[in-house]
Amino acid sequence: MITMDDIIREGHPTLRDVAKEVPIPPTAEDVALGKEMLQFLKNSQDPVKAEELHLRGGVGLAAPQLDSSKRIIAVHVPSVDPEKPENGISTVMYNPKVLSHSVQEACLGEGEGCLSVDREVPGYVVRAARITVSYYDAEGEKHKIRLKNYNAIVVQHEIDHINGIMFYDHIDEKNPLQLKDGVLVIE
Ligand code: FHF
Ligand code: ZN
């Protein structure tokens, strides 16, 4: 089981490496890792388990955060509307790739945080509002999906990790809370 002790923190060089593609179909080891990553996210969002295990709540996790320099990410964003579970996303992606993105930009109104960053970093993290992503699943099947708003932001945060990029790299250090016109603010 993955716990906070397995997550490396900023300053660890692996977080700045470009992770390696994984073989497709994924090896049994990579399938097991993906499952563990998704289970960590579920546990971290379960109030009872999160307290027992001292987990910080997370909606995404990338293999490099576990000091494993592989292009594997997990995302677990439950839909806010129980009538529309398709608005959420819960999956493991092997070799995910952003095929295209909107010109329109978006950011979270609260800024972003990271399981590998034990401090608050204020500032807007401006990203694409919509992306088209390809990835392989645990069975080696290829998928191509369109994501928007919050789901798109989370997946971009995770794909950044497999490219050695941290969320604060996107923050304007001179004017962290200044937004250009037209940037969609997600509350
Ligand atoms: C999080 N947590 O998941 C943040 C951090 C925008 O690479 O957003 O570092 F648990 C992955 C509902 C709403 C339930 C929010 C991507 C952020 C990715 C993890 N928590 C939440 C929740 C959260 C990071 N990460 C603050 C830990
Ligand atoms: Zn992160």
PDB file of N, CA, C and O in Angstrom, residues 17 25 44 47 51:
ATOM      1  N   ASP A  17      13.261  14.892 -13.622  1.00  0.00           N
ATOM      2  CA  ASP A  17      13.633  14.060 -14.765  1.00  0.00           C
ATOM      3  C   ASP A  17      12.458  13.909 -15.738  1.00  0.00           C
ATOM      4  O   ASP A  17      11.299  13.951 -15.322  1.00  0.00           O
ATOM      5  N   PRO A  25       1.705  -3.822 -24.249  1.00  0.00           N
ATOM      6  CA  PRO A  25       0.924  -3.661 -23.030  1.00  0.00           C
ATOM      7  C   PRO A  25       1.835  -3.528 -21.806  1.00  0.00           C
ATOM      8  O   PRO A  25       2.952  -4.065 -21.801  1.00  0.00           O
ATOM      9  N   SER A  44      -7.047   8.321  -0.050  1.00  0.00           N
ATOM     10  CA  SER A  44      -6.772   9.698   0.394  1.00  0.00           C
ATOM     11  C   SER A  44      -8.048  10.537   0.417  1.00  0.00           C
ATOM     12  O   SER A  44      -8.107  11.559   1.098  1.00  0.00           O
ATOM     13  N   PRO A  47     -12.550   9.760   4.094  1.00  0.00           N
ATOM     14  CA  PRO A  47     -12.236  10.452   5.350  1.00  0.00           C
ATOM     15  C   PRO A  47     -11.678   9.516   6.440  1.00  0.00           C
ATOM     16  O   PRO A  47     -10.742   9.887   7.146  1.00  0.00           O
ATOM     17  N   GLU A  51      -7.594   9.625   7.506  1.00  0.00           N
ATOM     18  CA  GLU A  51      -7.191   9.953   8.878  1.00  0.00           C
ATOM     19  C   GLU A  51      -6.322   8.848   9.473  1.00  0.00           C
ATOM     20  O   GLU A  51      -5.259   9.116  10.028  1.00  0.00           O
TER      21      GLU A  51
END
